[in-house]
Every structure is written in structure tokens, then in C-alpha cells.
Coordinates of C-alpha atoms in Angstrom, one line a residue:
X1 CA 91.3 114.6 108.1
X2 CA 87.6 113.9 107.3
X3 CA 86.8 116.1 104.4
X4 CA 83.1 115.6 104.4
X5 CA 81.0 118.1 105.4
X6 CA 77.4 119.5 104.7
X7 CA 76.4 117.0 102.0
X8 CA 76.8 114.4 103.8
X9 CA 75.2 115.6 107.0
X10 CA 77.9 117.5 109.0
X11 CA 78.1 121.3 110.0
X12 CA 76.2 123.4 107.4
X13 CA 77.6 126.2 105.6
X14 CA 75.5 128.7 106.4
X15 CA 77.1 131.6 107.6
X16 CA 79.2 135.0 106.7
X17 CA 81.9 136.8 108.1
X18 CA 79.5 139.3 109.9
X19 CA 77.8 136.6 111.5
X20 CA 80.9 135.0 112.2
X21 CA 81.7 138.2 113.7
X22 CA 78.9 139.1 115.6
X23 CA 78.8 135.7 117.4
X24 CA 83.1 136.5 118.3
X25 CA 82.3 140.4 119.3
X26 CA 81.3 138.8 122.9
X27 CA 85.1 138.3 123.4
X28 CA 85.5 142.0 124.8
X29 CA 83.4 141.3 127.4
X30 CA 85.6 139.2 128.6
X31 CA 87.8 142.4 130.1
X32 CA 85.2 143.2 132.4
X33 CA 86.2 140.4 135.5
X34 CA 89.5 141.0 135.3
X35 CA 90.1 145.2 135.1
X36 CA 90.1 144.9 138.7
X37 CA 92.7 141.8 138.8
X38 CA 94.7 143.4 136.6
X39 CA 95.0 147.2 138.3
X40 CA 95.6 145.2 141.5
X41 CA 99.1 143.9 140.5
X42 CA 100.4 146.5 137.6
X43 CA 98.5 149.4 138.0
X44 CA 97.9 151.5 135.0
X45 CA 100.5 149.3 133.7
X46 CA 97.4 146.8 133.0
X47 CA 96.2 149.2 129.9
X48 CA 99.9 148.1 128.5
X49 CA 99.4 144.5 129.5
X50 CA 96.4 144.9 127.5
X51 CA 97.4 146.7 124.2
X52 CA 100.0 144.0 124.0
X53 CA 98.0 141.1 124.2
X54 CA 96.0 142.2 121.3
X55 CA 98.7 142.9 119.2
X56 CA 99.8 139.1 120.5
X57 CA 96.1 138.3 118.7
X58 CA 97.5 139.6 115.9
X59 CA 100.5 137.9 116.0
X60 CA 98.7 134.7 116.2
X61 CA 95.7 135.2 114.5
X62 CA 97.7 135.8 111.0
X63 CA 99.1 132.1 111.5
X64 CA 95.5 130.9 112.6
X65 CA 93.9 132.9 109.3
X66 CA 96.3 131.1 107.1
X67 CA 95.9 127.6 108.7
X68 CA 91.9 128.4 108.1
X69 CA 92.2 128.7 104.5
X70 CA 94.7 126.0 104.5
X71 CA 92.3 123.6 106.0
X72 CA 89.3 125.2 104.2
X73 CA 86.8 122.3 106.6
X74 CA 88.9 122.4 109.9
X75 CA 87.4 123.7 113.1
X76 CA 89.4 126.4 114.1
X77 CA 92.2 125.4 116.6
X78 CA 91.1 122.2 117.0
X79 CA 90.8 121.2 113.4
X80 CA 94.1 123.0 112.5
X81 CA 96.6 121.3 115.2
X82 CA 94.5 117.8 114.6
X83 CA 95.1 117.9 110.6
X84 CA 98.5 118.8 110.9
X85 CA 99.8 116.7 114.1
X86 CA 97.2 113.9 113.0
X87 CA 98.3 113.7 109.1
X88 CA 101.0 110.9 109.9
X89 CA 101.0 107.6 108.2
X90 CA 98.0 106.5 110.4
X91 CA 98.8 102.6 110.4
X92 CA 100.1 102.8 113.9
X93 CA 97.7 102.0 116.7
X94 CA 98.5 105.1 118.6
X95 CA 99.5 107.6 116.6
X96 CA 101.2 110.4 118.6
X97 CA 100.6 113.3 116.4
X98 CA 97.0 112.2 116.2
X99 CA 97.0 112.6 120.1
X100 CA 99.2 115.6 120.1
X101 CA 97.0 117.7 117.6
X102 CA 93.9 116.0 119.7
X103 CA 95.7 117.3 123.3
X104 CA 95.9 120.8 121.7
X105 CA 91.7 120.2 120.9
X106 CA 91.4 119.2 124.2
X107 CA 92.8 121.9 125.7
X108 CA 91.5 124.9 123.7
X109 CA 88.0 123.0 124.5
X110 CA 88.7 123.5 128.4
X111 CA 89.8 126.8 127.8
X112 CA 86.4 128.3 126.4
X113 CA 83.9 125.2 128.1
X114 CA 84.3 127.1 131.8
X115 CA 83.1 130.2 130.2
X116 CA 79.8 129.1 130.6
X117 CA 79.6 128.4 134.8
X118 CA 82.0 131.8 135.1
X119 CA 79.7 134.1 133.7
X120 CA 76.2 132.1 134.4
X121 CA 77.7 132.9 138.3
X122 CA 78.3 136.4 137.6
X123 CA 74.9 136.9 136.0
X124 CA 73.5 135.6 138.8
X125 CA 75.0 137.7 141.7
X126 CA 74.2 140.7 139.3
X127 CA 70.2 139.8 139.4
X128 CA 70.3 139.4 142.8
X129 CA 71.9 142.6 143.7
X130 CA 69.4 144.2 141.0
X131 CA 66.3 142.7 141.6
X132 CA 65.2 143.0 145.7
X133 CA 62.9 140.0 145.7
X134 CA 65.8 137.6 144.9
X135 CA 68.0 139.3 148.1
X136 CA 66.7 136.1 150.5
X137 CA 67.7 133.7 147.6
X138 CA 70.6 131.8 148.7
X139 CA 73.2 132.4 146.4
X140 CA 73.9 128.8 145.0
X141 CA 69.9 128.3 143.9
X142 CA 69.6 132.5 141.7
X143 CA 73.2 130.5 140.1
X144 CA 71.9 126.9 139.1
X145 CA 68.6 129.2 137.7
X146 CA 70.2 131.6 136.0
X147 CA 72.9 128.8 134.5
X148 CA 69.7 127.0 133.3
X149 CA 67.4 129.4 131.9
X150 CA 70.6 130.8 130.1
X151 CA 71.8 126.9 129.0
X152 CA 67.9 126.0 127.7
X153 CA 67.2 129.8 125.9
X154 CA 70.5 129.2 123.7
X155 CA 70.5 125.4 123.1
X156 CA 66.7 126.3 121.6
X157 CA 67.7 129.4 119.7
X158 CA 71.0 127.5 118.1
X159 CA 69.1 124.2 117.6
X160 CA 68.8 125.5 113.7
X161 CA 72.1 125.5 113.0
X162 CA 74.7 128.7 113.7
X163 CA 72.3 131.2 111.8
X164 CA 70.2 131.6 114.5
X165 CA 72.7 132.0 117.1
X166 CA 74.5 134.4 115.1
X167 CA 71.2 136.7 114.6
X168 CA 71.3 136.7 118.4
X169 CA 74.4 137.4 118.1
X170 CA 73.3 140.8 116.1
X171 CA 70.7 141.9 118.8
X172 CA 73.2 140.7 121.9
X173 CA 76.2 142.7 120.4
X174 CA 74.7 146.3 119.9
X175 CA 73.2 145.4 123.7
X176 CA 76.4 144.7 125.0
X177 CA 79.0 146.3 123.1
X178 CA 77.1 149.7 122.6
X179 CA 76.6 150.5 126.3
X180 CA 80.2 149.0 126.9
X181 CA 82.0 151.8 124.9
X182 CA 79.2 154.5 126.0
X183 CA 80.1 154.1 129.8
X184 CA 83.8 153.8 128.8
X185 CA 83.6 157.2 126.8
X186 CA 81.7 158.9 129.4
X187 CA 84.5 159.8 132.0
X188 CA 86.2 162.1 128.8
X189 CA 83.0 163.9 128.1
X190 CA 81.9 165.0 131.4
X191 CA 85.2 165.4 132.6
X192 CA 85.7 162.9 134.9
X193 CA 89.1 161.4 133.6
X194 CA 91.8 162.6 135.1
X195 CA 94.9 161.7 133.3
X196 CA 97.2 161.7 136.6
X197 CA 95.6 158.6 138.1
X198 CA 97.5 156.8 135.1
X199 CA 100.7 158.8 135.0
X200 CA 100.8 158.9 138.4
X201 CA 100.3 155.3 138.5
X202 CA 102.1 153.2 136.5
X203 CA 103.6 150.4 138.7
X204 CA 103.1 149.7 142.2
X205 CA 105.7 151.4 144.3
X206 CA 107.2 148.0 145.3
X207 CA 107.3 146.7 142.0
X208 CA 110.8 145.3 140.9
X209 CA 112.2 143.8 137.5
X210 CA 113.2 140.5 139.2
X211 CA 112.3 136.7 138.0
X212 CA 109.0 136.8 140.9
X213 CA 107.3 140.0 139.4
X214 CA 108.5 138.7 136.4
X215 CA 107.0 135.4 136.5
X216 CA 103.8 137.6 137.8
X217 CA 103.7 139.5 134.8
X218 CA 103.7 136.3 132.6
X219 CA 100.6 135.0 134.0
X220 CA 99.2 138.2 133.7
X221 CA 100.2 137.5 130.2
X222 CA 98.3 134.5 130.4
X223 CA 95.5 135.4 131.5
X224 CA 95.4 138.5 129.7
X225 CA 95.2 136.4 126.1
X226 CA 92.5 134.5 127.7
X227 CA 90.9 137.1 127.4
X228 CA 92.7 139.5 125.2
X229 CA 93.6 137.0 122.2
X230 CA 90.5 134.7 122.5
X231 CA 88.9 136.8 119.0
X232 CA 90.5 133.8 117.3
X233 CA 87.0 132.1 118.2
X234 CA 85.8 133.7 114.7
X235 CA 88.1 130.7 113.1
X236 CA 86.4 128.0 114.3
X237 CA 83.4 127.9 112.3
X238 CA 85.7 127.9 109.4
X239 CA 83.5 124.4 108.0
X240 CA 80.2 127.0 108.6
X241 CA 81.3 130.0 106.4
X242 CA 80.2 130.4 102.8
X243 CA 83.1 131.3 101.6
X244 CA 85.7 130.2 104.1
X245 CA 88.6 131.5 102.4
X246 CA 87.3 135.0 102.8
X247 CA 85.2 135.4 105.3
X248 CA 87.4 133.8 108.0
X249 CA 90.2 136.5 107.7
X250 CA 87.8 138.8 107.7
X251 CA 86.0 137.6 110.6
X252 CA 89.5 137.7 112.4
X253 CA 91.2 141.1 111.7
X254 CA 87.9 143.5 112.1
X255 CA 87.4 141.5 115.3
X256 CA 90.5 142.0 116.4
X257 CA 90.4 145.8 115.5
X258 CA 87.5 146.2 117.4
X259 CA 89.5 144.0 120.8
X260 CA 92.3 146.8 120.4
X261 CA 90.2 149.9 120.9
X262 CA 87.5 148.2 123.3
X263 CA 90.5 146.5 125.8
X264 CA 92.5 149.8 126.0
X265 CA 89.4 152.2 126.3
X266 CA 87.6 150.5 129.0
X267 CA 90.7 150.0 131.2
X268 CA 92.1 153.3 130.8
X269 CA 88.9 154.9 131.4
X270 CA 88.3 152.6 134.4
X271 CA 91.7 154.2 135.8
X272 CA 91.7 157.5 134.1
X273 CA 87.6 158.1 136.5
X274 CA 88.5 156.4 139.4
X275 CA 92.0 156.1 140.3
X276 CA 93.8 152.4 141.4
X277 CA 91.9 153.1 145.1
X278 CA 88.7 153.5 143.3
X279 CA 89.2 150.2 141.1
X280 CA 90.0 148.2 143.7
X281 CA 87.7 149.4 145.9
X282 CA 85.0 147.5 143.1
X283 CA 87.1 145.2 141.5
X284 CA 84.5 143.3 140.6
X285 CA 82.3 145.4 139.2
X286 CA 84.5 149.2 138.3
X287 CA 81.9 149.7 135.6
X288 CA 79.2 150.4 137.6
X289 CA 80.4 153.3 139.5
X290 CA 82.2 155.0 136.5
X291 CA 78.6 154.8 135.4
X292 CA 77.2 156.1 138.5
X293 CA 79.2 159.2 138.6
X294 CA 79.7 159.7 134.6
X295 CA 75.6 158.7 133.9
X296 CA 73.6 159.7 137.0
X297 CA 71.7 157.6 139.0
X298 CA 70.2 155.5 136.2
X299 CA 73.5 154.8 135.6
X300 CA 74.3 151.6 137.8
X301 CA 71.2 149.7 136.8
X302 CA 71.9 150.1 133.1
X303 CA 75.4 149.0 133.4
X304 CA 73.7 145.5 135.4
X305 CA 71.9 145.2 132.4
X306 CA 74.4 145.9 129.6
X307 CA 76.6 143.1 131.6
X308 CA 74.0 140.8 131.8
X309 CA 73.3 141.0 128.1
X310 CA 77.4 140.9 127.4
X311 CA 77.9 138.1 130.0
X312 CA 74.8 135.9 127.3
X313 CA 76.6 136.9 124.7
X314 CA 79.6 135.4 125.8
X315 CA 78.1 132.4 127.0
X316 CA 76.7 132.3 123.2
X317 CA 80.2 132.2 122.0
X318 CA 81.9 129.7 124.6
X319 CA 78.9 127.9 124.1
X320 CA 78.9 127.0 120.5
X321 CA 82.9 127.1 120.3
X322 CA 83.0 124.2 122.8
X323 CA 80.3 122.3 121.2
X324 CA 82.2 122.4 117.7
X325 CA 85.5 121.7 119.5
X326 CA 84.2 118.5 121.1
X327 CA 82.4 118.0 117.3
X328 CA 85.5 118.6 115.8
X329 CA 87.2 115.9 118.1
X330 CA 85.0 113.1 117.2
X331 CA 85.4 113.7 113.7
X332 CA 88.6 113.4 114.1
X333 CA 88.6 110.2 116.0
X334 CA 90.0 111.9 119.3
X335 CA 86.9 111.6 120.8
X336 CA 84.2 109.3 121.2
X337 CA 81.8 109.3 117.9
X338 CA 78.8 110.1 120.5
X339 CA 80.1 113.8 120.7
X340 CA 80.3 114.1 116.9
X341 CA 76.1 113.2 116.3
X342 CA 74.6 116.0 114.9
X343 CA 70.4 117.1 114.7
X344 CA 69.3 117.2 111.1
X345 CA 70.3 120.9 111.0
X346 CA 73.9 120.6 111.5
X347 CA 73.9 121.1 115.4
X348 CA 76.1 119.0 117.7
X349 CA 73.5 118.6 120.1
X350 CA 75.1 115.7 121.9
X351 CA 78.3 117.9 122.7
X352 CA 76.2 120.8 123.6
X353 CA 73.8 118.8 126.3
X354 CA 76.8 117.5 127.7
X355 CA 78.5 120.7 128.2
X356 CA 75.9 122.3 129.9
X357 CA 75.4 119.7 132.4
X358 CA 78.9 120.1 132.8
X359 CA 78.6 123.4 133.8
X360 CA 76.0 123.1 135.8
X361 CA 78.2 121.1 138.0
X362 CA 81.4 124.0 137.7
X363 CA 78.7 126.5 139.0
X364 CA 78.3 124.1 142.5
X365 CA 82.1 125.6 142.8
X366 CA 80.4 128.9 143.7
X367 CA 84.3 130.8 142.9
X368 CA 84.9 132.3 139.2
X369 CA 88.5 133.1 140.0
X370 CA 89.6 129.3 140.1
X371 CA 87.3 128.0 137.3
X372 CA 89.0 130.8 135.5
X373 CA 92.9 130.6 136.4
X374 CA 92.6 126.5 135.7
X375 CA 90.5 127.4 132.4
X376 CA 93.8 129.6 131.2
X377 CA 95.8 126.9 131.6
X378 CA 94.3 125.2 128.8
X379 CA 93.7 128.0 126.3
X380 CA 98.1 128.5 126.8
X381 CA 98.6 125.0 125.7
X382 CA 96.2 125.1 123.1
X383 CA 97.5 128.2 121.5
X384 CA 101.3 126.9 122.2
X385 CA 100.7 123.3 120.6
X386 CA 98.4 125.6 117.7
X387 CA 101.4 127.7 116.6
X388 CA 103.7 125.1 116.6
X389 CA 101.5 123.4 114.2
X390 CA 101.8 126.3 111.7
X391 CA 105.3 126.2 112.4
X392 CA 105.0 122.5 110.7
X393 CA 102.8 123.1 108.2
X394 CA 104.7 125.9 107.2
X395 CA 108.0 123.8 106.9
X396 CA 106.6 120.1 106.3
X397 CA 107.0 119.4 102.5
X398 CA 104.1 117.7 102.6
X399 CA 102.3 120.3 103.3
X400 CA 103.7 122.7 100.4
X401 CA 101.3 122.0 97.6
X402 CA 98.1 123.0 99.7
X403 CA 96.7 125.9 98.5
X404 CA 96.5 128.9 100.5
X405 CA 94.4 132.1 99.6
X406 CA 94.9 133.5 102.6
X407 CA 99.1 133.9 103.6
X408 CA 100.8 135.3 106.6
X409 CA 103.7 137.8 105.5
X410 CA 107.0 136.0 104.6
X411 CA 108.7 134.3 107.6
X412 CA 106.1 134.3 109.5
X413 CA 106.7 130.9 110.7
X414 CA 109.4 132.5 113.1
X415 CA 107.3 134.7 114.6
X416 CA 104.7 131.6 115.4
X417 CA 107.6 129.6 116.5
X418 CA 108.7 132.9 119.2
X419 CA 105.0 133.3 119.8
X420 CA 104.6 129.2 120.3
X421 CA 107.3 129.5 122.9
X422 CA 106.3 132.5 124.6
X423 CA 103.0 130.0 125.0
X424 CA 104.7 127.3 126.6
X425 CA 106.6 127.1 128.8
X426 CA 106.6 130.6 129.7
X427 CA 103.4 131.6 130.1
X428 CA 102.6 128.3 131.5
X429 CA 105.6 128.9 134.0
X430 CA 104.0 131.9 135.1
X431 CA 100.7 131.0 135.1
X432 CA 101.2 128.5 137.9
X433 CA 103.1 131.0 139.7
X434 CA 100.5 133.2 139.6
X435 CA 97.5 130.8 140.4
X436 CA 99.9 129.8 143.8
X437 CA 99.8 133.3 144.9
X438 CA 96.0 133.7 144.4
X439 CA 94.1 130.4 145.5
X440 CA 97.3 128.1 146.5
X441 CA 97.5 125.4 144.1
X442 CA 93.6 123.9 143.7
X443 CA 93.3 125.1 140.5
X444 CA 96.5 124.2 139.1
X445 CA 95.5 120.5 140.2
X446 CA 92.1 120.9 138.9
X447 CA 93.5 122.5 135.4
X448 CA 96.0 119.3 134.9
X449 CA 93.5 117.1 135.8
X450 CA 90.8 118.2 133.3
X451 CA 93.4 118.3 130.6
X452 CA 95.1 114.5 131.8
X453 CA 91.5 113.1 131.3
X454 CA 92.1 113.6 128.2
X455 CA 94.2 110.4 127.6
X456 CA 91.8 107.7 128.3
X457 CA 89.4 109.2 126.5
X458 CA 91.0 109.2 123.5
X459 CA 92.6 105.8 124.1
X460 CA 88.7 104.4 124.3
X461 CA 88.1 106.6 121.0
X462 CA 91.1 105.0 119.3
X463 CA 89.4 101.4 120.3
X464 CA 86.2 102.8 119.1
X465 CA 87.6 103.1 115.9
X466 CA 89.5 100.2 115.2
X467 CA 86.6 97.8 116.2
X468 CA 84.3 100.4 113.6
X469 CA 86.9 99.8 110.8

């Protein structure tokens, strides 16, 4: 592990937990394109799926807030798996941890780097069905513009370093976050929930306990902590905090608070105002009804805009965790060193260009839904490979005399270790499944692909380093 940091030119400590925290509050944000998903396979049973996939956070997140202290200038996942996996000997050629803990980087990179094309297409069709002068716009041209004016506003607002993104981060989160919970509380105070439509509801009528809806409801699982679990994000500017032992758990656990209610609320009132028929019926977009009938009629264009101001915010956050993932790679050697250059404030620019012109070409897909279920494949193997790493730092004697401000309760190691399973294979298992049912097996391919370019990559990175030494 490179223990360098700001001194000597790498990312700048800058930051505390509450901006930490206020870039990471776009995660619940990330409910809104899949309440109708969700309600179309369990039900009301999706509010369960939901309240158990934050308490999975926190399951995980207690590993991940030790790991942070542990590895005071790791980059969140990335960093963690990489200095444990990648802490070998190192006078192999190929070191297999050292590709191991770079895989798990890898992967937790592809998880969050889609983020950006999902919701730049989202933001998009929202606009056009907002603004009547965009209605003759074909589709793939409002997408490539929106993608780009949102890609160029917040590379030149986070150019400075993280400070500036995280005062967006401020402005974006009461924009997004307020309205959320407003139009989620609405349906209880005018009346409009109606507690039968969850009762009533819980499972499909031809739902059975066997291993098909059982392998359905893991990759619900899966992509519930995509989404559900993703809070961790607050972790990975662990080199950026001022006082990293602190802040990060901090960032974490009032993060994760704030998940539990907002994940729970918004689906149950979803269901609660307007039934499983009524969901489906806009399961794209169940907000914006519930606001019609719970706000008036000013109610449907101030729920485009609240989304639209969530959906930046959580470009903002896939944005700069991906950027400081790829960072965090070529720091570690498991990329090549042109993804680790950084601007003279601290930004990796280099990984931050190339992501976005990555994106741009994920948005000539013009389908969310398969970006998304290939995306989750990598955020399960990233959090797999992640807990297992705890699970060695924990037990590795090597690791012992690290200090740790920050500990997990007693044994927690075997609850990473279930948790680390539970990962992969079985959510993996059933995330495959599930993707088969839903768009056949393109994004499966696409989502092993992405993660199998991985090798040469880090094969030319390994070269790259040898020939430097």
C-alpha cells in the first residue's frame, strides 16, 4: 500500500463527515427506478426486501467502518480489499492477492461507473415529457445533451478538489431529499394511504417458497443492495477526511439511518396511495401520481423537478466514487498510472474524463434496466470479495498490530464471512437468474465482459511497473 498522500500531491484532506455525508445522501435516490420493479414481483413484500437490505448495510458497513480506520489512506472498497489481498510478499511477478483485491476494485468501480448513463437517461426522458418544446426531440439526442451538460457542470464544479462537490452536495440534498420525504409523507396526511393495499398485498397470489422464486428473491436481494446498501460510498473518501478515524463512521451510520427511514417510507407510501395496480400502472415513475393526487396539480411538475435534482445528485456521487476508484487502482499498481494523474488540487481528472466518455457511449444503449442489472453484478462481487477481506484482516496475524479506533463488535468476522457468502455465490446465483427472466442473457454477457477486461489491463499495469522500477 502506497501511504503517501496530500504532501506529496495525492488526494487532499479536505473534507468532514457532513460533507462526506451530503455527497452519499444521493444514495436514496437510488429507490426511485426500481419501487415499480420491485412491487411487480413481491408486492408489498418489496417494503420487507427493503428494510432488510439496509439492515444488510449495516451489517456490512460495521466491517467496512473498521477496515476504514484500519487503512486510515485506503479508498473505500477499493483500497480496503487491495491493501489486504495485495499485502503479500510482492516479489512475485503476478501476485494473486494483488489481482484479487484489484478484481474486487474493479468490480465495485463497474458497479457505481453505470450510474452515470442510467440516470443522465432518465433525466432526460423526464425533460422531455416536462418541457413541450423538446417533445419532437428524438429521444437519443435530449440523452447525449442532458448526459453532457450534466458530465461538464460537475467535472467543473469538482475540479477543486471534493470541497466543492460536497457544497453541491448541500444545495442538491435538501433539493432532492426534502421533496422526496414530503411527497412520501403526503398520502398519511391527507388521507390517501390506505393500509389494506399492503395487508392485502403481501405476495403475489402465485407466489411459492420453491428454489425459482427463491432464486427471484435473491436477485431482488441483489439488486436491492445496489441500491439499498450502496451508503457505503461515504467510505471511500476515507484519504479526503480530516479526521478519518472519526468522520468516516460517522459518515456511515447517520447515512445509513437516514437509508432505513427513506427506503421503507417511500415504498410503503407508494403502495399504501396507490395499491400494486396503481404502481405498476407507472412503474417508472409512481412518484409522480402519489404527488398528483396527495399535492394537486402542481404536484407532478415538482416531483420532475425534485427527481431531476436527486438523479444530479446521484450522478455527483457515482461520479466522484468512480473517479477515486479508478485513482485508487493506479495507485495501487492495478491500473495503468495514467488513471492515477491528478490536477494540482487533488482531482483525478484523467479518471474522471475517461469515465464520462464512457458513459456517453452506455447512454447510445438507450435501456437503463440492462446497464443496471449488468452494473449489480459487479457491486455483488465487490462487496463479496470486500467482506472476505475483513474476514482476513480480522484473522491474518499480520494484520493484528494495526491500530483500529474504530471496531466492529466482537466476532464480527462471522457475520462478514455469512454476509461475504450471502454475496457470492448466492446473490450472484440469483442475480443471473433474474437478469434471464427480464432481458434474456445480454446483460449477464455484458456484466462478465466488463469485469473480464479487467485482466489485461492489469497485466499491462503489472508491466508498467516493472519496466518503472
Amino acid at each position: 500500500m502506497n501511504d503517501e498522500n496530500s504532501e506529496n500531491g495525492g488526494l487532499q484532506r479536505t473534507i468532514d463527515w457532513k460533507q462526506g455525508l451530503a455527497i452519499a445522501l444521493g444514495v436514496p435516490v437510488l429507490i426511485l427506478p426500481s419501487i415499480g420493479y420491485f412491487a411487480d414481483y413481491v408486492w408489498a413484500f418489496a417494503i420487507i426486501v427493503w428494510a432488510l437490505s439496509v439492515s444488510q448495510g449495516f451489517m456490512q458497513n460495521f466491517a467496512y467502518g473498521e477496515l476504514a480506520t484500519m487503512f486510515p489512506k485506503a479508498s473505500g472498497l477499493p483500497g480496503y480489499a487491495q491493501s489486504v489481498f495485495g499485502s503479500s510478499t510482492g516479489n512475485r511477478k503476478y501476485d494473486q492477492g494483488k489481482l484479487l483485491g484489484g478484481f474486487s476494485a474493479w468490480s465495485y468501480w463497474f458497479a457505481w461507473n453505470p450510474v452515470l448513463a442510467i440516470f443522465a437517461i432518465l433525466i432526460g426522458s423526464y425533460l422531455k415529457d416536462l418541457i413541450p418544446a423538446f417533445a419532437g426531440v428524438p429521444d437519443l439526442a435530449i440523452y447525449l445533451a442532458s448526459g453532457a451538460v450534466v458530465y461538464i457542470f460537475l467535472m467543473i464544479v469538482n475540479y477543486r478538489g471534493l470541497a466543492g462537490g460536497a457544497t453541491l452536495g448541500y444545495i442538491l440534498a435538501v433539493l432532492s431529499l426534502a421533496p422526496l420525504i414530503i411527497i412520501a409523507l403526503a398520502p398519511f396526511a391527507t388521507g390517501h394511504f390506505e393500509l389494506s393495499n399492503i395487508t392485502g398485498a403481501w405476495l403475489p397470489t402465485d407466489w411459492n417458497w420453491d428454489i425459482q422464486h427463491i432464486l427471484i428473491l435473491l436477485g431482488l436481494f441483489a439488486m436491492a443492495q445496489w441500491s439499498a446498501c450502496a451508503w457505503e460510498t461515504a467510505a471511500i473518501y476515507g484519504p479526503e477526511y480530516k479526521q478519518p478515524r472519526s468522520d468516516v463512521p460517522k459518515a456511515l451510520f447517520i447515512c445509513g439511518s437516514i437509508c432505513l427511514v427513506t427506503f421503507i417510507l417511500v415504498q410503503a407510501a407508494c403502495t399504501g396511495a396507490l395499491g400494486i395496480e396503481g404502481i405498476l400502472a407507472e412503474p417508472f415513475s409512481p412518484m409522480l401520481p402519489m404527488a398528483q393526487m396527495t399535492l394537486g396539480p402542481i404536484g407532478g411538475a415538482l416531483a420532475i423537478l425534485m427527481l431531476v435534482a436527486a438523479m444530479i445528485l446521484i450522478i455527483q456521487t457515482a461520479f466522484l466514487g468512480a473517479s477515486r476508484a479508478m485513482y485508487s487502482m493506479a495507485e495501487e499498481g492495478n491500473l495503468p498510472e495514467f488513471f492515477g494523474k491528478m490536477n494540482p488540487h487533488g482531482t483525478p481528472v484523467n479518471a474522471m474524463i475517461v469515465i464520462a466518455f464512457l458513459n456517453m457511449g452506455f447512454i447510445f444503449l438507450g435501456t437503463p434496466s440492462a446497464i443496471l442489472a449488468a452494473s449489480a453484478i459487479g457491486y455483488v462481487c465487490a462487496n463479496g470479495i470486500s467482506l472476505l477481506a475483513y474476514v482476513k484482516a480480522k484473522t491474518d496475524p499480520k494484520f493484528s498490530k494495526l491500530e483500529r479506533p474504530f471496531k466492529a463488535p466482537g466476532g464480527w468476522q462471522y457475520v462478514a464471512l455469512f454476509f461475504g457468502l450471502f454475496n457470492l455465490p448466492l446473490c450472484l446465483i440469483g442475480i443471473i437468474y433474474l437478469n434471464s427472466l427480464e432481458v434474456g442473457w445480454t446483460s449477464t454477457i455484458v456484466g462478465f465482459v466488463v469485469l473480464a477486461l479487467y485482466i489485461p489491463l492489469w497485466f499491462y499495469s503489472q508491466k508498467e511497473t516493472k519496466s518503472a522500477a
